[in-house]
Coordinates of C-alpha atoms and ligand atoms in Angstrom, one line a residue:
X1 CA -5.7 -0.1 11.0
X2 CA -2.8 1.9 12.3
X3 CA -3.4 5.7 12.4
X4 CA -0.5 7.6 10.9
X5 CA 1.3 10.2 13.0
X6 CA 2.7 13.6 11.9
X7 CA 6.2 12.2 12.2
X8 CA 5.3 9.4 9.7
X9 CA 4.3 11.8 6.9
X10 CA 5.9 15.2 7.6
X11 CA 9.0 14.6 5.4
X12 CA 7.3 12.9 2.5
X13 CA 6.8 16.0 0.2
X14 CA 10.4 17.0 0.4
X15 CA 11.9 13.6 -0.1
X16 CA 10.0 12.1 -3.0
X17 CA 12.9 12.2 -5.5
X18 CA 15.2 10.3 -3.2
X19 CA 12.3 8.0 -2.2
X20 CA 11.7 7.2 -5.9
X21 CA 15.5 6.6 -6.5
X22 CA 15.5 4.1 -3.5
X23 CA 12.4 2.4 -5.0
X24 CA 14.3 1.9 -8.3
X25 CA 17.3 0.5 -6.4
X26 CA 15.1 -2.0 -4.5
X27 CA 12.6 -3.0 -7.2
X28 CA 14.0 -1.8 -10.5
X29 CA 10.8 0.2 -11.0
X30 CA 9.6 3.8 -10.3
X31 CA 6.7 4.6 -8.1
X32 CA 4.6 5.3 -11.2
X33 CA 5.5 1.9 -12.8
X34 CA 4.7 0.0 -9.6
X35 CA 1.4 1.7 -9.1
X36 CA 0.3 1.4 -12.7
X37 CA 1.3 -2.3 -12.7
X38 CA -0.7 -2.9 -9.5
X39 CA -3.7 -1.1 -11.0
X40 CA -3.4 -3.0 -14.3
X41 CA -2.9 0.3 -16.2
X42 CA -0.1 1.5 -18.5
X43 CA 2.5 3.6 -16.7
X44 CA 2.1 6.3 -19.4
X45 CA -1.5 6.8 -18.5
X46 CA -0.3 9.7 -16.2
X47 CA 1.0 11.6 -19.2
X48 CA -2.1 11.2 -21.4
X49 CA -4.9 11.8 -18.9
X50 CA -4.9 15.0 -16.8
X51 CA -7.9 14.7 -14.4
X52 CA -8.0 17.5 -11.8
X53 CA -7.5 15.9 -8.3
X54 CA -8.7 17.4 -5.0
X55 CA -7.4 16.3 -1.6
X56 CA -9.9 17.2 1.1
X57 CA -8.9 17.6 4.8
X58 CA -11.3 15.8 7.1
X59 CA -11.7 17.0 10.8
X60 CA -14.0 14.2 12.0
X61 CA -13.0 11.6 14.6
X62 CA -9.5 12.2 15.8
X63 CA -9.2 15.0 13.3
X64 CA -6.5 16.4 11.1
X65 CA -3.0 14.7 10.9
X66 CA -0.5 17.5 10.3
X67 CA 1.1 16.9 7.0
X68 CA -1.3 14.2 5.8
X69 CA -3.1 16.0 3.0
X70 CA 0.1 17.7 2.0
X71 CA 1.8 14.3 1.6
X72 CA -1.1 12.8 -0.4
X73 CA -1.2 15.8 -2.8
X74 CA 2.6 15.8 -3.2
X75 CA 2.7 12.1 -4.1
X76 CA -0.1 12.6 -6.7
X77 CA 1.7 15.7 -8.2
X78 CA 5.0 13.7 -8.2
X79 CA 3.2 11.2 -10.5
X80 CA 2.4 14.0 -13.0
X81 CA -1.2 14.7 -12.0
X82 CA -2.6 18.1 -11.0
X83 CA -3.6 17.8 -7.3
X84 CA -4.8 20.7 -5.1
X85 CA -5.7 20.7 -1.4
X86 CA -9.1 22.3 -0.8
X87 CA -9.1 25.5 1.3
X88 CA -12.2 24.3 3.1
X89 CA -12.5 21.1 5.1
X90 CA -15.2 18.4 5.3
X91 CA -18.4 19.2 3.5
X92 CA -17.1 22.6 2.4
X93 CA -14.0 21.0 0.9
X94 CA -16.2 18.5 -0.9
X95 CA -18.3 21.4 -2.4
X96 CA -15.2 23.4 -3.3
X97 CA -13.7 20.4 -5.1
X98 CA -16.8 19.8 -7.1
X99 CA -17.2 23.5 -7.9
X100 CA -13.6 23.8 -9.0
X101 CA -14.2 20.9 -11.5
X102 CA -12.2 18.2 -9.8
X103 CA -12.8 14.8 -11.2
X104 CA -11.0 12.7 -8.6
X105 CA -11.3 13.3 -4.8
X106 CA -9.0 11.9 -2.0
X107 CA -10.2 12.0 1.6
X108 CA -9.6 10.1 4.8
X109 CA -11.5 9.8 8.1
X110 CA -10.4 7.5 10.9
X111 CA -11.9 4.4 9.3
X112 CA -11.4 4.8 5.6
X113 CA -9.0 6.5 3.2
X114 CA -10.6 6.6 -0.3
X115 CA -10.1 8.0 -3.8
X116 CA -13.3 8.6 -5.8
X117 CA -13.6 9.3 -9.5
X118 CA -16.7 11.5 -9.8
X119 CA -17.1 10.8 -13.5
X120 CA -17.0 7.0 -13.5
X121 CA -18.1 6.3 -9.9
X122 CA -14.9 4.2 -9.4
X123 CA -13.7 4.1 -5.7
X124 CA -10.3 2.9 -4.5
X125 CA -9.7 2.1 -0.9
X126 CA -6.3 2.6 0.6
X127 CA -6.2 -0.8 2.2
X128 CA -6.9 -2.6 -1.0
X129 CA -4.6 -0.4 -3.1
X130 CA -1.8 -0.7 -0.6
X131 CA -2.0 -4.5 -0.5
X132 CA -1.8 -4.9 -4.3
X133 CA 0.7 -2.0 -4.7
X134 CA 3.2 -3.7 -2.3
X135 CA 2.7 -7.1 -4.1
X136 CA 3.5 -5.3 -7.4
X137 CA 6.8 -4.1 -5.8
X138 CA 7.5 -7.6 -4.4
X139 CA 6.9 -9.1 -7.9
X140 CA 9.7 -6.9 -9.3
X141 CA 12.0 -7.6 -6.2
X142 CA 11.6 -11.3 -6.8
X143 CA 11.6 -11.3 -10.6
X144 CA 8.1 -12.7 -10.6
X145 CA 6.1 -14.7 -8.0
X146 CA 4.9 -17.8 -10.0
X147 CA 5.1 -20.9 -7.7
X148 CA 7.0 -18.9 -5.0
X149 CA 6.1 -19.4 -1.3
X150 CA 5.0 -16.2 0.3
X151 CA 4.0 -15.7 3.9
X152 CA 1.5 -12.8 4.6
X153 CA 1.3 -11.4 8.2
X154 CA -2.1 -9.9 8.9
X155 CA -5.5 -10.8 7.5
X156 CA -6.9 -7.3 7.6
X157 CA -7.7 -5.2 4.5
X158 CA -4.1 -4.8 3.4
X159 CA -3.1 -8.4 4.0
X160 CA -6.3 -9.7 2.3
X161 CA -5.6 -7.6 -0.8
X162 CA -2.0 -8.7 -0.8
X163 CA -3.0 -12.4 -0.5
X164 CA -5.4 -12.1 -3.5
X165 CA -2.8 -10.2 -5.6
X166 CA -0.2 -12.9 -4.8
X167 CA -2.5 -15.7 -5.8
X168 CA -3.2 -13.9 -9.1
X169 CA 0.6 -13.8 -9.7
X170 CA 0.6 -17.6 -9.1
X171 CA 2.3 -17.6 -5.7
X172 CA 1.8 -20.2 -3.0
X173 CA 0.4 -18.1 -0.2
X174 CA 0.4 -18.7 3.6
X175 CA -1.4 -16.4 6.0
X176 CA -0.6 -15.8 9.7
X177 CA -2.7 -13.6 11.9
X178 CA -2.6 -13.3 15.7
X179 CA -6.4 -13.9 15.4
X180 CA -6.7 -17.4 13.9
X181 CA -10.4 -16.8 13.0
X182 CA -9.3 -13.9 10.8
X183 CA -6.9 -16.2 8.9
X184 CA -9.6 -18.8 8.6
X185 CA -12.1 -16.2 7.3
X186 CA -9.7 -14.9 4.7
X187 CA -8.9 -18.5 3.6
X188 CA -12.6 -19.1 3.2
X189 CA -13.2 -15.9 1.2
X190 CA -10.3 -16.7 -1.2
X191 CA -11.5 -20.3 -1.5
X192 CA -14.8 -18.9 -2.7
X193 CA -12.9 -17.1 -5.4
X194 CA -11.1 -20.2 -6.4
X195 CA -7.8 -19.6 -4.6
X196 CA -6.4 -21.9 -1.9
X197 CA -4.1 -20.5 0.8
X198 CA -2.5 -22.1 3.8
X199 CA -3.4 -21.0 7.3
X200 CA -0.3 -20.8 9.6
X201 CA -0.8 -21.3 13.3
X202 CA 2.8 -21.1 14.6
X203 CA 4.6 -17.8 14.0
X204 CA 8.1 -19.1 14.5
X205 CA 7.5 -22.2 12.3
X206 CA 6.0 -20.0 9.6
X207 CA 8.9 -17.5 9.8
X208 CA 11.5 -20.3 9.7
X209 CA 10.0 -21.8 6.5
X210 CA 9.5 -18.7 4.4
X211 CA 12.0 -16.3 2.7
X212 CA 9.4 -14.0 1.0
X213 CA 7.3 -12.1 3.6
X214 CA 4.5 -9.5 3.4
X215 CA 4.3 -7.6 6.8
X216 CA 0.7 -6.3 6.7
X217 CA 0.1 -6.2 10.4
X218 CA 0.5 -3.5 13.1
X219 CA 2.9 -5.5 15.3
X220 CA 6.5 -4.3 15.7
X221 CA 9.8 -6.2 15.9
X222 CA 8.6 -9.7 15.4
X223 CA 10.9 -10.4 12.4
X224 CA 14.2 -11.2 14.1
X225 CA 17.8 -11.3 12.6
X226 CA 17.7 -15.1 12.8
X227 CA 14.7 -15.1 10.4
X228 CA 16.7 -13.1 7.8
X229 CA 19.0 -14.5 5.1
X230 CA 20.4 -13.2 1.9
X231 CA 17.4 -14.8 0.1
X232 CA 14.9 -12.9 2.3
X233 CA 12.6 -10.4 0.6
X234 CA 10.2 -8.3 2.7
X235 CA 7.3 -6.1 1.5
X236 CA 6.2 -4.2 4.6
X237 CA 3.1 -1.9 4.3
X238 CA 2.5 -2.5 8.0
X239 CA 3.1 0.3 10.5
X240 CA 5.1 0.1 12.7
X241 CA 7.7 -2.0 10.8
X242 CA 7.7 -5.6 11.9
X243 CA 11.5 -6.0 11.3
X244 CA 13.6 -5.7 14.4
X245 CA 16.3 -2.9 14.0
X246 CA 19.0 -5.6 14.3
X247 CA 17.4 -7.4 11.4
X248 CA 17.4 -4.2 9.2
X249 CA 21.2 -4.3 9.2
X250 CA 21.1 -7.7 7.4
X251 CA 18.7 -6.4 4.7
X252 CA 20.1 -4.5 1.7
X253 CA 17.7 -3.7 -1.1
X254 CA 15.5 -6.5 0.3
X255 CA 13.0 -4.4 2.2
X256 CA 10.1 -2.4 0.8
X257 CA 8.5 -0.1 3.4
X258 CA 6.9 3.4 3.3
X259 CA 4.0 5.0 5.3
X260 CA 1.9 6.2 2.4
X261 CA 3.5 6.5 -1.1
X262 CA 2.8 3.1 -2.7
X263 CA -0.8 3.1 -1.4
X264 CA -1.6 6.6 -2.6
X265 CA 0.1 6.0 -6.0
X266 CA -1.9 2.8 -6.6
X267 CA -5.2 4.6 -5.6
X268 CA -4.8 7.2 -8.3
X269 CA -4.1 4.6 -11.0
X270 CA -6.9 2.5 -9.6
X271 CA -9.5 5.3 -10.2
X272 CA -7.9 6.7 -13.4
X273 CA -10.1 6.2 -16.5
X274 CA -8.2 4.2 -19.1
X275 CA -7.4 6.3 -22.2
X276 CA -9.4 5.2 -25.2
Ligands
LIG301 O1 -5.8 14.9 8.0 C1 -6.9 14.3 7.8 O2 -7.7 14.6 6.9 C2 -7.2 13.1 8.6 N1 -8.7 13.0 8.7 C3 -6.6 11.9 8.1 C4 -6.8 10.7 8.9 C5 -6.1 9.4 8.3 C6 -6.4 8.2 9.2 N2 -5.8 7.0 8.6 C7 -4.5 6.7 8.7 O3 -3.8 7.3 9.4 C8 -4.0 5.6 7.8 C9 -4.3 5.7 6.4 C10 -3.3 6.5 5.7 C11 -4.5 4.3 5.9 C12 -4.7 3.6 7.1 N3 -4.5 4.3 8.2

């Protein structure tokens, strides 16, 4: 799992309006619509339910990422929720959140980034939420995914969640991971859930035979210009971006990529209690 840097997140709070406008240009949907769709909730949920949200800085492990909790809180507020950053950190922040009546908590250490609904016990993991959130965006970019061939790079938490979400949309899914055993394990897990996916073993062959890509791996610059055509669609939750700079010039409104927004937005809708 890639650890974000201050540079990845520092601008998020001041650029959410233009980010959302770009999202509408690429997918035809707003951040709220994509996240609600991914979480199987109505986009209007945000306006009816007003749970208090607390974002808690965590100092453990490699510690605080400057701008991280500020970005998480700004994304949640942008969606119409009331999110505050606790003054205290770690256990103190947790206690402060519970004492100020927060129903939903967001916190991240070096291994997990979670949203917790204290009332219902629902937990949303950023990896899972990011995978399905990006597939929701790709669904709108491609006007549906039924019977479409999609290649997923990376059999980690994000790629696994994306593969499952793609199968649920009726896509034909192939998986490529630099670690073949990871691809095989994912294939077995999905088979146990009744979904068959294809394990790719040759990166170039896989790239040459797919136009719809999910880059859910931490490798950079492996998607080259020659792999990109006007039919190419790329959903890229992976950091750093797998598309080579020269390839970016060939993509217009065909690339979905952000460091945090879609994952956080899907997490809040994931743990939101459905209105009666
Ligand atoms: O500022 C803080 O509270 C830090 N403890 C946050 C650490 C986040 C570490 N995780 C990441 O950088 C990303 C997540 C956003 C999802 C995967 N990696």
